[in-house]
Every structure is written in structure tokens, then in C-alpha cells.
XYZ file of C-alpha atoms in Angstrom:
691
model
C -140.206 -25.466 -167.110
C -139.786 -29.121 -167.945
C -137.259 -29.425 -165.134
C -139.746 -27.937 -162.674
C -142.428 -30.362 -163.835
C -139.991 -33.265 -163.534
C -139.108 -32.305 -159.987
C -142.796 -31.973 -159.090
C -143.456 -35.441 -160.545
C -140.651 -36.954 -158.529
C -141.975 -35.316 -155.360
C -145.467 -36.559 -156.098
C -144.105 -40.033 -156.692
C -142.113 -39.936 -153.469
C -145.144 -38.690 -151.575
C -147.468 -41.241 -153.145
C -145.154 -44.246 -152.865
C -145.717 -44.753 -149.118
C -149.443 -44.441 -149.639
C -149.271 -46.928 -152.508
C -147.213 -49.359 -150.401
C -149.621 -48.994 -147.501
C -152.617 -49.647 -149.736
C -150.860 -52.629 -151.315
C -150.070 -54.115 -147.920
C -153.613 -53.438 -146.718
C -155.029 -55.180 -149.796
C -152.644 -58.117 -149.374
C -153.634 -58.415 -145.733
C -157.288 -58.591 -146.749
C -156.612 -61.076 -149.539
C -154.413 -63.365 -147.415
C -155.567 -62.909 -143.806
C -153.831 -64.524 -140.878
C -155.143 -68.073 -140.264
C -155.492 -67.482 -136.527
C -158.506 -69.733 -136.061
C -157.659 -72.438 -138.557
C -156.889 -75.098 -135.969
C -158.932 -78.075 -134.886
C -160.180 -77.610 -131.321
C -158.470 -79.717 -128.673
C -160.104 -79.498 -125.264
C -159.138 -80.470 -121.755
C -161.177 -80.692 -118.552
C -159.199 -79.757 -115.444
C -159.668 -79.862 -111.675
C -160.008 -76.742 -109.556
C -156.217 -76.542 -109.105
C -155.530 -76.926 -112.831
C -154.671 -80.627 -112.789
C -155.885 -82.141 -116.083
C -158.618 -84.727 -115.613
C -159.384 -85.818 -119.156
C -158.220 -84.641 -122.573
C -160.163 -84.536 -125.796
C -157.694 -84.430 -128.691
C -158.426 -82.658 -131.958
C -159.105 -84.400 -135.260
C -155.381 -84.989 -135.708
C -154.916 -86.476 -132.257
C -153.181 -83.355 -130.914
C -153.470 -82.556 -127.213
C -153.230 -78.989 -125.918
C -153.518 -77.445 -122.484
C -154.199 -73.719 -122.993
C -152.236 -71.354 -120.753
C -151.679 -67.634 -120.351
C -148.322 -65.936 -119.810
C -149.124 -65.553 -116.113
C -149.596 -69.323 -115.790
C -146.071 -70.089 -117.034
C -142.933 -70.048 -114.907
C -140.749 -66.942 -115.396
C -137.811 -69.352 -115.630
C -139.215 -70.830 -118.818
C -139.925 -67.412 -120.319
C -136.369 -66.301 -119.534
C -134.876 -69.424 -121.082
C -137.101 -69.227 -124.153
C -136.529 -65.573 -124.987
C -132.815 -65.465 -124.174
C -132.110 -68.628 -126.127
C -134.445 -68.153 -129.075
C -134.970 -64.420 -129.556
C -133.241 -61.939 -127.233
C -134.668 -58.941 -129.135
C -138.239 -60.253 -129.159
C -139.695 -57.284 -127.275
C -137.973 -54.740 -129.591
C -137.988 -55.942 -133.203
C -141.012 -55.576 -135.577
C -141.360 -59.315 -136.093
C -138.215 -59.682 -138.194
C -134.684 -59.160 -136.905
C -132.632 -57.943 -139.937
C -129.317 -58.795 -138.277
C -130.418 -62.360 -137.518
C -131.748 -62.813 -141.046
C -128.506 -61.454 -142.590
C -126.374 -63.676 -140.363
C -128.455 -66.728 -141.224
C -128.287 -65.944 -144.949
C -124.493 -65.659 -144.811
C -124.203 -68.974 -142.917
C -126.459 -70.705 -145.414
C -124.516 -69.330 -148.407
C -121.114 -70.265 -147.044
C -122.274 -73.741 -146.029
C -124.165 -74.368 -149.222
C -127.202 -75.567 -147.286
C -129.745 -74.243 -144.836
C -128.251 -74.433 -141.359
C -129.932 -71.423 -139.751
C -133.190 -69.704 -140.463
C -132.647 -66.603 -138.357
C -136.224 -66.950 -137.217
C -137.584 -64.793 -134.452
C -140.295 -66.084 -132.134
C -142.774 -64.144 -134.242
C -141.532 -65.901 -137.381
C -141.785 -69.272 -135.631
C -145.383 -68.506 -134.729
C -145.968 -67.535 -138.364
C -144.667 -70.921 -139.494
C -146.890 -72.690 -136.925
C -149.942 -70.824 -138.178
C -149.102 -71.190 -141.871
C -146.669 -74.081 -142.525
C -144.452 -73.694 -145.590
C -141.530 -75.356 -147.313
C -137.944 -74.459 -146.346
C -137.274 -72.583 -149.603
C -136.641 -68.964 -150.518
C -140.313 -68.522 -151.397
C -141.315 -70.140 -148.130
C -139.067 -67.741 -146.224
C -140.688 -64.724 -147.936
C -144.071 -66.095 -146.987
C -142.913 -66.527 -143.391
C -141.634 -62.933 -143.279
C -144.959 -61.665 -144.564
C -146.909 -63.618 -141.941
C -144.586 -62.332 -139.213
C -145.260 -58.734 -140.257
C -148.988 -59.473 -140.230
C -148.736 -60.849 -136.715
C -146.958 -57.742 -135.464
C -149.516 -55.577 -137.225
C -152.581 -57.258 -135.728
C -151.400 -58.572 -132.360
C -149.460 -57.361 -129.364
C -146.185 -58.948 -128.292
C -147.939 -60.684 -125.393
C -150.534 -62.135 -127.762
C -147.803 -63.445 -130.070
C -145.941 -64.997 -127.140
C -149.167 -66.618 -125.912
C -149.684 -68.137 -129.354
C -146.214 -69.642 -129.203
C -146.800 -71.011 -125.704
C -149.906 -72.839 -126.896
C -148.904 -73.897 -130.433
C -145.238 -74.904 -130.204
C -144.598 -78.632 -130.860
C -143.148 -80.678 -127.999
C -143.013 -84.153 -129.471
C -145.594 -86.682 -130.509
C -149.121 -85.356 -130.097
C -148.188 -82.612 -127.638
C -148.595 -78.951 -128.494
C -147.981 -76.109 -126.102
C -146.020 -75.687 -122.923
C -149.026 -76.657 -120.774
C -149.472 -80.075 -122.354
C -145.708 -80.690 -122.334
C -145.287 -79.763 -118.685
C -148.097 -82.045 -117.531
C -147.169 -84.911 -119.854
C -143.415 -84.944 -119.193
C -143.191 -83.723 -115.606
C -146.685 -84.154 -114.171
C -146.898 -80.578 -112.927
C -148.205 -77.219 -114.101
C -145.912 -74.981 -116.177
C -145.843 -72.471 -113.324
C -143.776 -74.912 -111.221
C -141.025 -75.771 -113.708
C -137.515 -76.010 -112.299
C -134.496 -74.421 -114.004
C -133.590 -77.737 -115.619
C -137.182 -78.346 -116.729
C -137.439 -74.848 -118.194
C -134.194 -75.212 -120.147
C -135.252 -78.566 -121.569
C -138.661 -77.341 -122.709
C -137.163 -74.160 -124.158
C -135.035 -76.128 -126.631
C -137.384 -79.045 -127.295
C -139.481 -77.338 -130.055
C -136.326 -76.982 -132.184
C -136.352 -80.738 -132.810
C -139.324 -82.220 -130.942
C -138.983 -85.734 -132.353
C -135.187 -85.994 -132.098
C -135.009 -84.509 -128.596
C -137.985 -86.221 -126.950
C -136.782 -86.779 -123.374
C -138.860 -89.918 -122.858
C -137.192 -91.561 -125.880
C -133.782 -89.890 -126.245
C -132.737 -88.698 -122.783
C -129.052 -88.314 -123.723
C -129.825 -86.027 -126.668
C -132.336 -84.092 -124.613
C -129.823 -83.683 -121.790
C -127.135 -82.329 -124.110
C -129.528 -79.809 -125.648
C -130.757 -78.772 -122.204
C -127.219 -78.202 -120.947
C -126.499 -76.004 -123.951
C -129.357 -73.739 -122.913
C -128.188 -73.761 -119.298
C -124.669 -72.757 -120.325
C -125.946 -69.858 -122.379
C -128.117 -68.643 -119.504
C -125.045 -68.645 -117.257
C -122.869 -66.951 -119.888
C -125.413 -64.178 -120.361
C -125.724 -63.723 -116.606
C -129.439 -64.440 -116.618
C -129.197 -67.310 -114.129
C -126.600 -67.723 -111.355
C -123.698 -69.997 -112.235
C -124.237 -72.121 -109.121
C -127.885 -72.681 -110.057
C -126.872 -73.699 -113.568
C -124.240 -76.101 -112.226
C -126.779 -77.813 -109.971
C -129.331 -77.971 -112.791
C -126.838 -79.657 -115.113
C -126.467 -82.478 -112.590
C -130.158 -83.345 -112.724
C -130.668 -86.507 -114.796
C -132.981 -86.483 -117.774
C -135.102 -89.513 -117.084
C -138.820 -89.540 -117.551
C -141.327 -92.290 -117.004
C -143.584 -93.140 -119.945
C -145.959 -90.283 -120.526
C -149.189 -90.578 -118.581
C -152.075 -88.796 -120.208
C -154.782 -87.523 -117.836
C -157.367 -90.203 -117.176
C -159.642 -89.070 -114.362
C -163.414 -88.503 -114.215
C -164.102 -89.534 -117.826
C -167.902 -89.466 -117.609
C -167.889 -86.182 -115.714
C -165.519 -84.683 -118.300
C -167.758 -85.829 -121.129
C -170.712 -84.128 -119.467
C -168.767 -80.887 -119.017
C -168.130 -80.606 -122.761
C -171.789 -79.716 -123.222
C -171.715 -77.135 -120.425
C -168.793 -75.015 -121.666
C -167.358 -74.004 -125.026
C -163.882 -73.226 -123.676
C -160.855 -75.215 -124.774
C -159.841 -75.530 -121.116
C -162.811 -76.284 -118.874
C -162.024 -75.601 -115.231
C -164.168 -77.562 -112.762
C -164.566 -77.774 -108.987
C -163.300 -81.354 -108.752
C -160.441 -82.224 -106.412
C -157.969 -84.278 -108.455
C -156.475 -86.024 -105.424
C -159.869 -87.004 -104.035
C -161.072 -88.046 -107.482
C -158.089 -90.372 -107.852
C -158.812 -91.926 -104.445
C -162.483 -92.430 -105.279
C -161.634 -94.141 -108.558
C -159.123 -96.375 -106.772
C -161.853 -97.243 -104.282
C -164.275 -98.038 -107.109
C -161.750 -100.373 -108.722
C -161.232 -102.111 -105.386
C -164.985 -102.601 -105.055
C -165.447 -103.976 -108.540
C -164.649 -107.514 -107.452
C -167.264 -107.318 -104.696
C -170.087 -106.379 -107.034
C -172.326 -108.968 -108.671
C -171.995 -109.578 -112.391
C -173.189 -106.754 -114.667
C -173.387 -104.402 -111.669
C -171.939 -100.925 -111.388
C -171.718 -98.157 -108.824
C -171.773 -94.368 -108.656
C -170.387 -91.876 -106.151
C -170.630 -88.129 -105.738
C -168.987 -85.944 -103.087
C -170.156 -82.357 -102.537
C -168.670 -79.745 -100.215
C -171.885 -78.357 -98.741
C -170.162 -75.209 -97.453
C -170.078 -73.861 -101.016
C -171.840 -76.702 -102.944
C -168.808 -77.420 -105.115
C -168.639 -80.963 -106.477
C -165.350 -82.494 -105.318
C -165.675 -86.055 -106.587
C -167.712 -87.777 -109.301
C -167.527 -91.461 -110.220
C -170.152 -92.349 -112.808
C -169.395 -96.063 -113.178
C -167.184 -98.742 -111.719
C -165.078 -99.149 -114.880
C -165.338 -97.073 -118.046
C -163.904 -99.857 -120.198
C -166.081 -102.698 -118.870
C -168.954 -103.033 -121.330
C -170.470 -105.925 -119.376
C -171.115 -103.450 -116.548
C -172.274 -100.655 -118.880
C -169.221 -98.639 -117.902
C -170.022 -95.904 -120.413
C -173.308 -95.068 -118.629
C -173.053 -92.285 -116.045
C -175.175 -93.533 -113.151
C -174.789 -90.252 -111.253
C -177.173 -88.640 -113.730
C -179.249 -91.741 -114.509
C -182.881 -91.761 -113.395
C -183.424 -94.551 -110.871
C -185.921 -95.451 -108.157
C -184.666 -93.911 -104.881
C -186.477 -96.253 -102.519
C -186.724 -94.725 -99.030
C -184.225 -91.906 -99.556
C -187.039 -89.331 -99.693
C -188.411 -90.099 -96.214
C -186.377 -87.448 -94.343
C -187.925 -84.761 -96.531
C -191.538 -85.637 -95.754
C -190.829 -85.793 -92.023
C -189.028 -82.447 -92.104
C -191.839 -80.773 -94.033
C -194.421 -82.294 -91.685
C -192.482 -80.873 -88.727
C -192.792 -77.401 -90.212
C -196.511 -77.907 -90.788
C -197.075 -78.876 -87.155
C -198.293 -82.332 -88.116
C -195.724 -84.218 -86.054
C -192.768 -83.933 -83.730
C -189.997 -86.494 -83.192
C -192.007 -88.381 -80.551
C -195.351 -88.345 -82.355
C -197.276 -91.602 -82.477
C -197.322 -93.081 -85.965
C -198.779 -96.376 -87.074
C -196.764 -99.124 -88.672
C -199.794 -101.283 -89.390
C -201.317 -102.693 -92.588
C -203.096 -100.087 -94.655
C -204.671 -99.940 -98.054
C -205.478 -96.985 -100.285
C -207.406 -98.173 -103.305
C -205.229 -100.760 -104.988
C -202.116 -99.519 -103.202
C -201.102 -101.710 -100.283
C -197.578 -100.890 -99.106
C -195.505 -103.067 -96.834
C -192.189 -102.953 -95.010
C -188.833 -104.203 -96.206
C -188.919 -107.048 -93.671
C -192.546 -107.913 -94.613
C -193.625 -107.359 -90.992
C -195.316 -104.605 -89.019
C -194.306 -102.962 -85.765
C -197.434 -101.230 -84.547
C -197.342 -97.771 -82.962
C -193.934 -96.097 -83.243
C -192.527 -92.611 -82.797
C -191.551 -90.518 -85.784
C -187.843 -90.642 -84.929
C -188.005 -94.418 -84.517
C -189.833 -94.754 -87.831
C -187.153 -92.703 -89.603
C -184.191 -94.479 -88.027
C -185.683 -97.900 -88.817
C -186.908 -96.714 -92.237
C -190.414 -98.054 -91.709
C -192.638 -97.601 -94.739
C -196.155 -97.367 -93.344
C -195.535 -94.371 -91.042
C -193.987 -92.449 -93.947
C -197.008 -93.224 -96.115
C -199.262 -92.108 -93.261
C -197.523 -88.737 -92.971
C -197.397 -88.221 -96.745
C -201.128 -88.911 -96.990
C -201.825 -86.032 -94.608
C -199.189 -83.705 -96.096
C -200.245 -84.409 -99.698
C -198.260 -86.193 -102.432
C -198.727 -83.429 -105.004
C -197.650 -80.753 -102.573
C -194.654 -82.859 -101.536
C -193.521 -83.365 -105.144
C -193.965 -79.651 -105.869
C -191.840 -78.703 -102.848
C -188.985 -80.912 -104.001
C -189.244 -79.768 -107.606
C -189.029 -76.143 -106.470
C -185.602 -76.739 -104.911
C -184.190 -78.696 -107.841
C -185.228 -82.284 -107.105
C -187.780 -83.265 -109.752
C -189.390 -86.658 -109.307
C -189.676 -88.378 -112.660
C -193.032 -90.047 -113.268
C -194.400 -91.931 -116.274
C -196.176 -89.785 -118.845
C -199.614 -88.798 -117.597
C -199.011 -90.012 -114.035
C -199.660 -87.799 -111.028
C -197.860 -87.898 -107.670
C -199.329 -90.426 -105.260
C -198.459 -92.145 -101.992
C -195.935 -94.453 -103.653
C -193.553 -91.481 -104.075
C -192.186 -91.893 -100.588
C -191.237 -95.535 -101.220
C -189.522 -95.063 -104.568
C -192.546 -94.856 -106.831
C -190.888 -92.122 -108.924
C -187.465 -91.728 -110.491
C -184.663 -89.498 -109.226
C -181.028 -88.702 -110.034
C -178.154 -89.164 -107.615
C -176.674 -85.709 -108.266
C -180.008 -83.966 -107.752
C -180.688 -86.021 -104.623
C -177.325 -85.042 -103.156
C -178.083 -81.387 -103.875
C -181.466 -81.648 -102.139
C -179.856 -83.233 -99.065
C -177.868 -80.026 -98.671
C -180.989 -78.649 -96.960
C -180.079 -80.712 -93.885
C -176.623 -79.101 -93.769
C -177.467 -75.559 -94.921
C -180.149 -74.584 -92.408
C -183.059 -75.850 -94.464
C -181.982 -74.334 -97.789
C -181.279 -76.675 -100.688
C -178.660 -75.406 -103.125
C -177.718 -76.345 -106.660
C -174.468 -78.118 -107.361
C -171.564 -75.969 -108.539
C -169.561 -77.716 -111.252
C -167.285 -74.784 -112.153
C -165.654 -72.167 -109.920
C -167.578 -69.369 -111.624
C -170.972 -70.986 -111.053
C -173.041 -68.845 -108.663
C -174.309 -70.269 -105.390
C -178.058 -70.645 -105.842
C -180.248 -71.911 -103.013
C -183.932 -72.045 -102.101
C -185.623 -72.740 -98.770
C -187.099 -76.208 -98.391
C -187.775 -76.352 -94.662
C -187.040 -74.314 -91.561
C -183.564 -74.406 -90.008
C -185.047 -76.052 -86.934
C -186.740 -78.844 -88.866
C -183.573 -79.496 -90.882
C -181.510 -79.627 -87.684
C -183.876 -82.075 -85.978
C -184.044 -84.444 -88.962
C -180.272 -84.382 -89.388
C -179.781 -85.264 -85.715
C -182.222 -88.149 -86.014
C -180.420 -89.487 -89.098
C -177.162 -89.245 -87.126
C -178.770 -91.338 -84.364
C -178.775 -88.358 -82.007
C -182.511 -87.941 -81.508
C -182.157 -87.791 -77.708
C -182.363 -84.107 -76.657
C -179.202 -83.729 -74.591
C -178.290 -80.526 -72.734
C -176.237 -78.048 -74.729
C -173.076 -78.838 -72.790
C -173.440 -82.530 -73.695
C -174.780 -82.102 -77.229
C -172.092 -82.740 -79.879
C -171.265 -79.486 -81.659
C -170.087 -81.352 -84.737
C -172.619 -83.722 -86.226
C -171.259 -87.135 -87.178
C -172.367 -88.809 -90.369
C -176.122 -88.506 -90.813
C -177.306 -90.990 -93.400
C -180.288 -92.589 -95.051
C -180.556 -95.663 -97.228
C -182.911 -96.602 -100.017
C -183.757 -99.848 -101.769
C -185.967 -99.919 -104.836
C -188.670 -102.467 -105.507
C -187.239 -105.784 -106.639
C -183.692 -105.058 -105.383
C -182.818 -103.049 -108.481
C -181.198 -100.078 -106.770
C -179.334 -99.587 -103.506
C -178.798 -96.017 -102.300
C -177.045 -94.343 -99.383
C -176.900 -90.583 -98.863
C -174.726 -89.226 -96.058
C -174.121 -85.754 -94.650
C -171.136 -85.121 -92.407
C -169.858 -81.851 -91.000
C -168.538 -80.719 -94.383
C -169.523 -83.054 -97.191
C -172.531 -84.693 -98.774
C -171.830 -88.203 -100.023
C -174.086 -89.964 -102.507
C -173.730 -93.677 -103.254
C -175.632 -95.883 -105.701
C -175.095 -99.521 -106.611
C -177.070 -101.764 -108.920
C -177.350 -102.907 -112.490
C -177.611 -100.151 -115.089
C -179.955 -102.294 -117.200
C -182.471 -102.372 -114.345
C -182.434 -106.100 -113.706
C -182.742 -107.113 -110.028
C -179.898 -108.283 -107.820
C -181.232 -110.577 -105.117
C -179.960 -109.562 -101.696
C -178.857 -106.086 -102.754
C -180.227 -103.383 -100.496
C -179.009 -100.046 -99.243
C -177.645 -101.058 -95.855
C -175.706 -104.060 -97.153
C -174.549 -102.763 -100.549
C -174.232 -98.976 -100.304
C -173.579 -98.161 -96.635
C -170.177 -99.931 -96.433
C -168.984 -97.873 -99.391
C -170.487 -94.742 -97.825
C -168.513 -95.340 -94.635
C -165.273 -95.840 -96.548
C -165.740 -92.585 -98.443
C -166.621 -90.780 -95.211
C -163.483 -92.060 -93.471
C -161.409 -91.057 -96.484
C -162.806 -87.520 -96.345
C -162.390 -87.071 -92.607
C -158.767 -88.204 -92.812
C -157.950 -85.237 -95.078
C -160.303 -82.617 -93.640
C -159.083 -79.907 -91.313
C -161.238 -78.030 -88.860
C -164.866 -79.055 -89.241
C -167.715 -76.541 -89.047
C -169.958 -76.763 -85.990
C -173.713 -77.254 -86.036
C -175.198 -75.548 -82.961
C -178.831 -75.977 -81.985
C -181.032 -73.325 -83.622
C -182.895 -70.948 -81.331
C -186.176 -72.264 -82.705
C -185.491 -75.757 -81.334
C -186.166 -76.453 -77.652
C -186.369 -79.443 -75.363
C -189.685 -80.742 -74.126
C -191.268 -83.683 -72.373
C -194.407 -85.309 -73.721
C -196.656 -88.076 -72.550
C -196.441 -90.926 -74.976
C -198.299 -92.052 -76.983
C -200.733 -89.148 -76.673
C -198.170 -86.467 -77.463
C -199.349 -83.836 -74.962
C -196.738 -81.752 -73.180
C -196.158 -82.259 -69.492
C -195.627 -79.271 -67.235
C -192.836 -79.500 -64.712
C -193.813 -81.719 -61.804
C -196.755 -83.335 -63.594
C -196.755 -87.032 -62.717
C -200.007 -87.895 -64.458
C -198.311 -90.010 -67.146
C -197.057 -93.559 -67.227
C -194.483 -93.008 -70.007
C -192.595 -89.791 -70.566
C -190.472 -89.045 -73.598
C -187.989 -86.201 -73.983
C -188.074 -84.741 -77.461
C -187.111 -81.740 -79.538
C -189.848 -79.188 -80.088
C -189.994 -76.711 -82.933
C -190.683 -73.031 -82.217
C -191.616 -73.831 -78.585
C -195.039 -74.779 -79.883
C -197.520 -77.195 -78.365
C -196.663 -80.475 -80.085
C -199.501 -81.970 -82.075
C -201.266 -84.925 -80.574
C -201.440 -88.201 -82.368
C -205.153 -87.741 -82.901
C -204.307 -85.195 -85.645
C -203.231 -88.145 -87.729
C -205.387 -90.928 -86.276
C -208.461 -88.825 -85.413
C -209.599 -91.670 -83.115
C -209.879 -90.864 -79.383
C -212.450 -91.433 -76.714
C -212.823 -90.655 -73.025
C -212.948 -93.562 -70.597
C -213.160 -93.937 -66.825
C -210.668 -96.099 -65.002
C -210.779 -97.357 -61.448
C -207.803 -97.110 -59.134
C -207.140 -100.801 -59.650
C -206.892 -100.341 -63.413
C -210.340 -101.466 -64.573
C -212.103 -99.488 -67.312
C -215.732 -98.639 -66.478
C -218.212 -97.937 -69.280
C -220.113 -94.704 -68.819
C -219.461 -91.790 -66.508
C -219.194 -92.714 -62.850
C -218.647 -89.916 -60.402
C -216.642 -91.601 -57.665
C -213.435 -90.474 -55.912
C -211.762 -93.708 -56.938
C -212.530 -93.273 -60.657
C -210.233 -91.284 -62.973
C -210.930 -89.873 -66.418
C -208.575 -91.007 -69.204
C -208.312 -90.486 -72.988
C -208.161 -93.700 -74.960
C -206.232 -93.672 -78.251
C -207.581 -95.847 -81.010
C -205.647 -96.443 -84.190
C -207.261 -95.223 -87.389
C -206.231 -98.274 -89.363
C -205.263 -101.856 -88.713
C -208.068 -102.497 -86.253
C -208.274 -106.110 -87.416
C -205.618 -108.473 -86.266
C -203.641 -105.659 -84.643
C -206.427 -105.093 -82.059
C -207.821 -108.580 -81.576
C -205.978 -110.236 -78.733
C -203.896 -107.086 -78.034
C -200.971 -108.414 -80.123
C -199.173 -105.136 -80.538
C -195.855 -104.479 -78.833
C -196.319 -105.002 -75.126
C -195.191 -101.537 -74.135
C -197.499 -99.710 -76.556
C -200.655 -101.797 -76.770
C -204.015 -100.104 -77.564
C -207.255 -100.924 -75.880
C -208.449 -104.510 -76.203
C -211.241 -105.349 -78.659
C -214.804 -104.296 -78.002
C -216.715 -106.821 -75.966
C -220.107 -106.545 -74.283
C -218.549 -105.973 -70.861
C -219.206 -103.133 -68.482
C -215.808 -103.317 -66.837
C -212.443 -104.371 -68.343
C -208.772 -103.998 -67.652
C -207.161 -100.799 -68.924
C -203.532 -101.196 -67.919
C -202.451 -102.039 -71.461
C -203.262 -98.450 -72.460
C -200.894 -96.981 -69.878
C -197.504 -98.225 -71.064
C -194.409 -98.278 -68.944
C -190.796 -98.121 -70.110
């Protein structure tokens, strides 16, 4: 009986022992969990092709470049596993044979010469550092078993790829590949892979930039083993051994610092992938450094390049020199709020086209005007009288733009721009007024560049895409026809050529802006593929005498445009929209002329929108009167019914009747009627301009 009870007790003990061990291990795992997240974050901002732009080290100064297994060369994985842990995919985290062999070697040598560590055990030591003692080894074994319990083999290998030390402040194969070889880990050669496979064994002693001979010997040892095991061809190994181990001093990524700083707040990832082009970014920064000597003291510049086919930002230079405090190099002027000057004028003309207020040949008035206390003037302090809309835009005349904005409505104009992502920043409590169109509100260069996409994207303005995963979001600002017409005018192609003579690819269309007091100089350009935004000035807002858009920003705009075109393949075409047609109008009245109508002294060919009757200038001036003119050109007061008398419409300007009318001192080819005098008959030829 006692024997039976003893046997039952032994069976119960044997049955309960595994359960007890399992519960003990489960409790130990809960009491001492894996420190998977106990690492200071180190972040890196990279270009769209993975090239690192700027690194942000962790609290200990460590730099990492996170990678996945798929982003690492198979050559490196082969070298790593075959040299460090051939049974990695099969053992449970600990290889008993390797541990026994290492223990025997240590005992016979009387010192630790081999740890028998698997890759899993090495990851355990990286996660939970310990002393090289017997107790430390037990701790390492326990952590290795925990890793195998909680993670897959691929997860463990990924941890090694991103945590292994590679000398100095480098951790992970990604950081090592970029720092030592200047290329992604997916493009490692056989020699590179062998060197980086052995480097974590002694990262300080084998650093290739400091000890190339030691590093070369260790690399060749790995190469020989790969040949002996038949993993790599012997001929490949022989050629790889001949490659010298010489590395230039490590160059840490130093591109787009202000852009990278901004991206930290937009993503929580350790590796932030952006849409920037690293090669273009490097060229833009080189260009900025070359321009530094041409800028006045305490001045800076900003540049942004956007691919308007998908709205990805390709280049971003926030200041002329990050390290120059005298030029406020730490201030990102791409996102700074500055006065845009005349850069907004194309928008008001495009919106007015859609409203039927004007067409490219409409008569506008560049004459003195005053609205309350607001009395705008031109950049050259002069006035040019009656001008066409296209001429006013090309010459960036202020008074015609104010005239059109007054009819369109400042509040409506500001609301339209805000709806597509271009807010105009006003002082607290201020409301939009006529000064908007001349820089009376603040704007940002990046938002301005995004709004200019409307002229390249058929009237739809889209938001900038800073990361590849950002969706393409766009809103209509104006009709495709209006956007096409304004873009052609800005490209100095306002003349309506036949389709077979009309350029299918639009050259650079651009607009400048100069803020009041010469504080800001802008230039925004749109070519067949890119939008280019340029700003120059002083970040502290002090004026720079002689700085204006055409002199300060346009030369830089042209250099960036040439740089882009030199590296751009096939350019997209920009055909004339179906809603845009050619027409002939009688200027300055604006009425269309049927074919064969000769009853006009000056004809202008122009683009018409939606085949509609173009508005006459009186919509804006509201000042016309009917007069009677003799065959010899004399104007006769009152109606006279004679065969030799013709009826004509006289256009009178709605403002500037003072000195602009007295003496008929307007431009000779567009003079209005002479001043009122108590005469019955007077000459009228000045009203019928010739070319």
C-alpha cells in the first residue's frame, strides 16, 4: 500500500513539475520583463530615396538609421549568419554545443576567450548589458530564452540589425553603411558586407576609419570562411580581398536642417521619410552658399522647389547659412510670415477673368486714385495711364490691380485664397482691404508656392506633400481657362498664336514681389514641371535699400530653373483648354469685332474665355458717352443728322480726371478726350488711337 502511494506521489510530482516550471518561468517573465523599449530615441530624416538628410542623436549621442530585413543586402545577412551563428534559424535562442565548446575553451585557457553567444544572446546583451561573469552569462541565457518566447526569428534579427554597435556613436547596420560607405545597406558589396559583419565583435578596435589594417584582416577572415563554406564563390572572395580598406573621415548627414527640424513635429517615427530629392537639395544648398557673399549684411534667403505633377516638395532651403547667427540662420524663412508685395496680382486677375470682369485686353487705369486714406502708387512712383490687363500684369502695375480688386471685393478675394490653403495674415481685428494686393497682409513662401500650383494644375491649388504617404489634396481656385491665360501672360506669351505656332511646353512663368520699404523680395516661378519659390531679405524685417524682386530674387530664380531643366527628362505639355478661344477686340472699348469689320482704329488680338462676349471697359470705369464726329475728325456737340457725321462712343476714365485729362498728357496712342471747354466743335482724333 505504501509502495503504491509512493509511486502515485512520484507520478504526481513528475506530472506537476513541468507545470511548476512553466509557472515559475511565467512569473519570472512578468517580474523581469524584456527591456525592449528602454532605449533613448534617435531619429533621422531621410530623402525619398532613403538618403539621410539630418540626424537627431539620442541623449547619449547615438545615431541610428532604422532598417528592416528587406532593406539590407542579402550579402550582409549571409556573412552575418554564417560567421556569427550558422544555426540561428534552428536553435531556441541558445546553442548547447556552442556553449559547451566555449566553456571548454575558457576552462582550458583559464580565461574567457569565447562566449559561445548566438545572435539571440548578443541581442539579449544589447538589450540588457551585463558583466562578463558566470552570473552575467546566466542572465544573458535567460534574456535569450525570453526573446525567443516573445519574438519571431525575424524580429530578433531586426533588433540586431538596428542595435549592434559599429564604432563610435553608430548603432545599427543602416547608420554604419551610410557613415562608412555613403550608401544604403541594400547596396553593400561583398567586401563591405564582410567588414560590417565582423565589426560589432570589436567596434572600437576594428574601426575602419581609424584602423584600416586591423579592419582589413578581420574582413578577410570572414571572406575566407564564406569561401570555405561554399557560400560565396572563391573568385568573388579573391577579388573582394583585393579591395583596400580605406575610408574618408565619416561624414554625418547635413542636409535640409530647418526642414528636418520641422518634420520632427509632423511624425513620431524614428525614421521620417520625406519627398525631398537629396541630390537637388545638395545643389540648392551649394547655390545658397555661393549667393551668401552677394547678399547684404544680415540678409538671408529661402528657396522651395515643388514638383507640381504630384505636389511633392523636392527642395527646401530655409536660410542661407544655419550657423551664421548674424543672418538669423536658425530662422526658417520658408515658413516665416512676410509681406508678399505684388505676388498676389495673378490671382486677382485670374478670378476676375472667371467673373467676366476683364479679359487680357481690357482697359484698366494706371492713374492716381484714392480710397479714404489709402493712396497707392507704383514702384517707379509714376503712372502710365490706360493699359491692358496683360500689360498691367507683365509690368506689375499697382493701380490697375487695385482697380480690379475693388470691383471683385477684398474680403471675397481673401476668402477664396484661404479656401485653397493660402491664408493672408492680418493684424488682430483688421479686415481685408485694397492693400492686400500690394502686400498689405502677410503670407508664407511655402503656402504661396502651393497656391501657385493652380496655374499649373488647371486652376486647382493643391497642398504640399512633405511625405510619400501624404494624400494629394486639391481645391478649385479658378477655371482651367483662366489659369492657362494667366500663366501664358506671366510667361510673356500673351499674344494668341495659332495652335501650330503656340508652344506646347510653357517656359518659366514668373511673378515678382517687393514689400513696402524694401524689406522683402519675392519671385515665384512655374515651369513645365516645377514651382520655384524664392525669398530674400532680412529676417529681422529691417529694410535693404535697392532690394526688390527683379534685382534680388529673379537672378536666383533663373539659376534654380536652369538647374532643374538640366536634370529633367520629358516635360509635360500644356495645350490650350477648349474653353479658351482667340478673338479680336477694338481697343480701348473692348467690344468684339466680327470678321471684316473695319470700324475700328486699333485692333487687339486676345484670348477669350468660354467664347463669351468680352466685357467692355465701362464695366469698370462706368463712364461713357455718345458723341458725333465729322469725317475730318471734329467732334460736334449734339446730334446732327448729316451723311458726313458718324456716331462714336467716348470713353472717359472714372478716376484721374485732373492732370491726366488736362492737356491730354496721357500716352499718345491711348489718349482720352480733351478737357471740357465751351466749344461746339473740337478735334476727336485723340480718341481713335492707332498702333
